[in-house]
Coordinates of C-alpha atoms in Angstrom, one line a residue:
M14 CA 0.0 0.0 0.0
K15 CA 2.8 2.4 0.9
Q16 CA 4.6 1.7 -2.5
L17 CA 1.3 2.3 -4.3
F18 CA 0.8 5.6 -2.6
L19 CA 4.4 6.7 -3.3
R20 CA 4.0 5.9 -7.0
F21 CA 0.8 7.9 -7.0
E22 CA 2.5 10.7 -5.2
H23 CA 5.5 10.6 -7.6
W24 CA 3.1 10.9 -10.5
T25 CA 1.1 13.8 -9.0
T26 CA 4.2 15.7 -7.9
S27 CA 5.8 15.3 -11.3
F28 CA 2.5 16.4 -13.0
S29 CA 2.2 19.5 -10.8
M30 CA 5.8 20.4 -11.4
M31 CA 5.4 20.0 -15.2
V32 CA 2.3 22.3 -15.1
A33 CA 4.2 24.8 -13.0
C34 CA 7.0 24.8 -15.6
L35 CA 4.4 25.3 -18.3
M36 CA 2.9 28.2 -16.4
M37 CA 6.4 29.8 -16.1
A38 CA 6.9 29.4 -19.9
L39 CA 3.4 30.9 -20.5
A40 CA 4.3 33.9 -18.2
S41 CA 7.5 34.4 -20.1
G42 CA 5.8 34.2 -23.5
F43 CA 3.1 36.7 -22.4
G44 CA 5.8 39.0 -21.1
I45 CA 7.6 39.0 -24.4
H46 CA 4.4 39.6 -26.2
Q47 CA 3.6 42.5 -23.9
I48 CA 7.1 44.0 -24.5
V49 CA 6.7 43.7 -28.2
T50 CA 3.2 45.1 -28.4
R51 CA 3.9 47.9 -25.9
F52 CA 7.3 49.2 -26.9
I53 CA 7.7 48.1 -30.5
L54 CA 4.2 48.2 -31.9
E55 CA 3.1 50.9 -29.4
S56 CA -0.3 49.1 -29.1
P57 CA -0.3 47.4 -25.7
A58 CA -2.5 44.4 -25.0
E59 CA -4.0 44.7 -21.6
W60 CA -4.9 41.1 -21.2
T61 CA -1.2 40.0 -21.1
E62 CA -0.5 41.5 -17.6
V63 CA -3.5 39.7 -16.1
L64 CA -2.5 36.4 -17.6
I65 CA 1.2 36.9 -16.5
R66 CA 0.0 37.5 -12.9
F67 CA -2.3 34.5 -12.8
S68 CA 0.1 32.1 -14.5
L69 CA 2.7 33.1 -11.9
I70 CA 0.3 32.4 -9.1
W71 CA -0.5 29.0 -10.6
M72 CA 3.2 28.3 -11.1
V73 CA 3.9 29.0 -7.4
F74 CA 1.0 26.9 -6.0
L75 CA 1.9 24.0 -8.3
G76 CA 5.6 24.2 -7.6
I77 CA 5.2 24.0 -3.9
P78 CA 4.4 20.3 -3.8
T79 CA 7.9 19.5 -5.2
A80 CA 9.5 21.6 -2.5
F81 CA 7.5 19.8 0.2
R82 CA 8.4 16.4 -1.4
Q83 CA 12.1 17.2 -1.3
G84 CA 11.9 18.4 2.3
A85 CA 12.9 21.9 1.3
M86 CA 9.9 23.9 2.7
V87 CA 10.0 23.8 6.5
S88 CA 13.5 23.0 7.8
V89 CA 14.9 22.5 11.3
D90 CA 18.4 21.6 10.2
M91 CA 20.3 22.3 13.3
L92 CA 18.0 20.4 15.6
Y93 CA 17.7 17.7 12.9
R94 CA 21.5 17.2 12.6
M95 CA 21.9 17.0 16.4
S96 CA 19.1 14.5 16.9
G97 CA 19.1 10.7 16.9
E98 CA 17.0 8.7 14.5
R99 CA 14.0 8.5 16.8
M100 CA 14.0 12.2 17.4
R101 CA 14.3 12.9 13.7
R102 CA 11.2 10.9 13.1
V103 CA 9.4 12.9 15.7
L104 CA 10.6 16.2 14.1
D105 CA 9.4 14.9 10.7
S106 CA 6.0 14.1 12.2
V107 CA 5.6 17.6 13.8
V108 CA 6.6 19.4 10.6
A109 CA 4.3 17.2 8.6
I110 CA 1.3 17.9 10.9
A111 CA 2.0 21.6 10.9
A112 CA 2.3 21.6 7.1
L113 CA -0.8 19.5 6.7
A114 CA -2.7 21.9 8.9
L115 CA -1.6 24.9 6.9
C116 CA -2.5 23.1 3.6
G117 CA -5.9 22.1 5.0
I118 CA -6.6 25.8 5.9
I119 CA -5.5 26.9 2.4
L120 CA -7.7 24.2 0.8
W121 CA -10.8 25.1 2.9
W122 CA -10.5 28.9 2.5
G123 CA -9.1 28.7 -1.0
W124 CA -12.1 26.8 -2.2
D125 CA -14.4 29.3 -0.5
Y126 CA -12.5 32.2 -2.0
A127 CA -12.7 30.7 -5.4
N128 CA -16.4 30.1 -5.2
R129 CA -17.0 33.7 -3.9
G130 CA -14.8 35.0 -6.8
S131 CA -16.8 33.1 -9.4
V132 CA -19.1 36.1 -9.9
Q133 CA -16.2 38.4 -10.8
S134 CA -14.5 38.5 -14.1
M135 CA -10.9 39.2 -14.9
I136 CA -10.0 42.7 -15.9
G137 CA -9.0 42.6 -19.6
L138 CA -10.7 39.2 -20.0
D139 CA -14.3 40.0 -19.3
D140 CA -15.6 36.5 -20.3
V141 CA -13.2 34.6 -17.9
S142 CA -14.3 34.2 -14.3
M143 CA -11.9 34.9 -11.4
F144 CA -12.8 31.4 -10.1
W145 CA -10.1 30.0 -12.4
A146 CA -7.4 32.3 -10.9
Y147 CA -8.4 31.6 -7.3
L148 CA -8.6 27.9 -7.9
A149 CA -4.8 27.7 -7.8
M150 CA -5.0 27.8 -4.0
P151 CA -7.1 24.7 -3.3
V152 CA -5.5 22.8 -6.2
G153 CA -2.0 23.5 -5.0
A154 CA -3.1 22.6 -1.5
V155 CA -4.3 19.2 -2.6
F156 CA -1.1 18.4 -4.5
S157 CA 0.9 19.7 -1.5
I158 CA -0.9 17.4 0.9
I159 CA -0.1 14.5 -1.3
G160 CA 3.6 15.6 -1.4
I161 CA 3.8 16.1 2.4
I162 CA 2.4 12.6 3.1
G163 CA 4.8 11.2 0.5
F164 CA 7.7 12.9 2.2
W165 CA 6.6 11.7 5.6
L166 CA 6.4 8.1 4.3
D167 CA 9.7 8.3 2.4
P168 CA 11.8 11.3 3.4
I169 CA 14.2 12.6 0.8
R170 CA 16.7 15.1 2.2
M171 CA 18.5 16.7 -0.6
E172 CA 19.6 19.8 1.4
M173 CA 21.3 17.6 4.0
E174 CA 23.7 16.1 1.4
T175 CA 24.6 19.4 -0.1
A176 CA 25.0 21.3 3.2
Q177 CA 28.4 22.3 4.3

């Protein structure tokens, strides 16, 4: 069962990181388009700024699960290095519980915020609901919860190997 969940977690974390990278590429493309239309063609497109902002928000919320999975978000390095194996497991559990609580709050209130924002439309994109922008919070929280549980089941500490 543990291996099945870890395979599922690997797939979801990889997927969220792939979409986060795609969002970064879109933000870059929209930024180049904005520069060309504003400074070269002197006819700015107002919709690019909005899409850049929201693609960066999606990029952050979908990139966070990878950081959680690699143990790079909440770190208690000094205490972790000085502790024995049993205390390290306790520290991992405390950090996981705190991170899960935070992600649970983001999921709950993010979903509420997205639903409340569904009656608004994006400036510059009148036909697109703000629901799609705000949805980044609960979606990112779900992927993060999966990554946190995956890290707790199978810790990967990349920062400990590269620390000096």
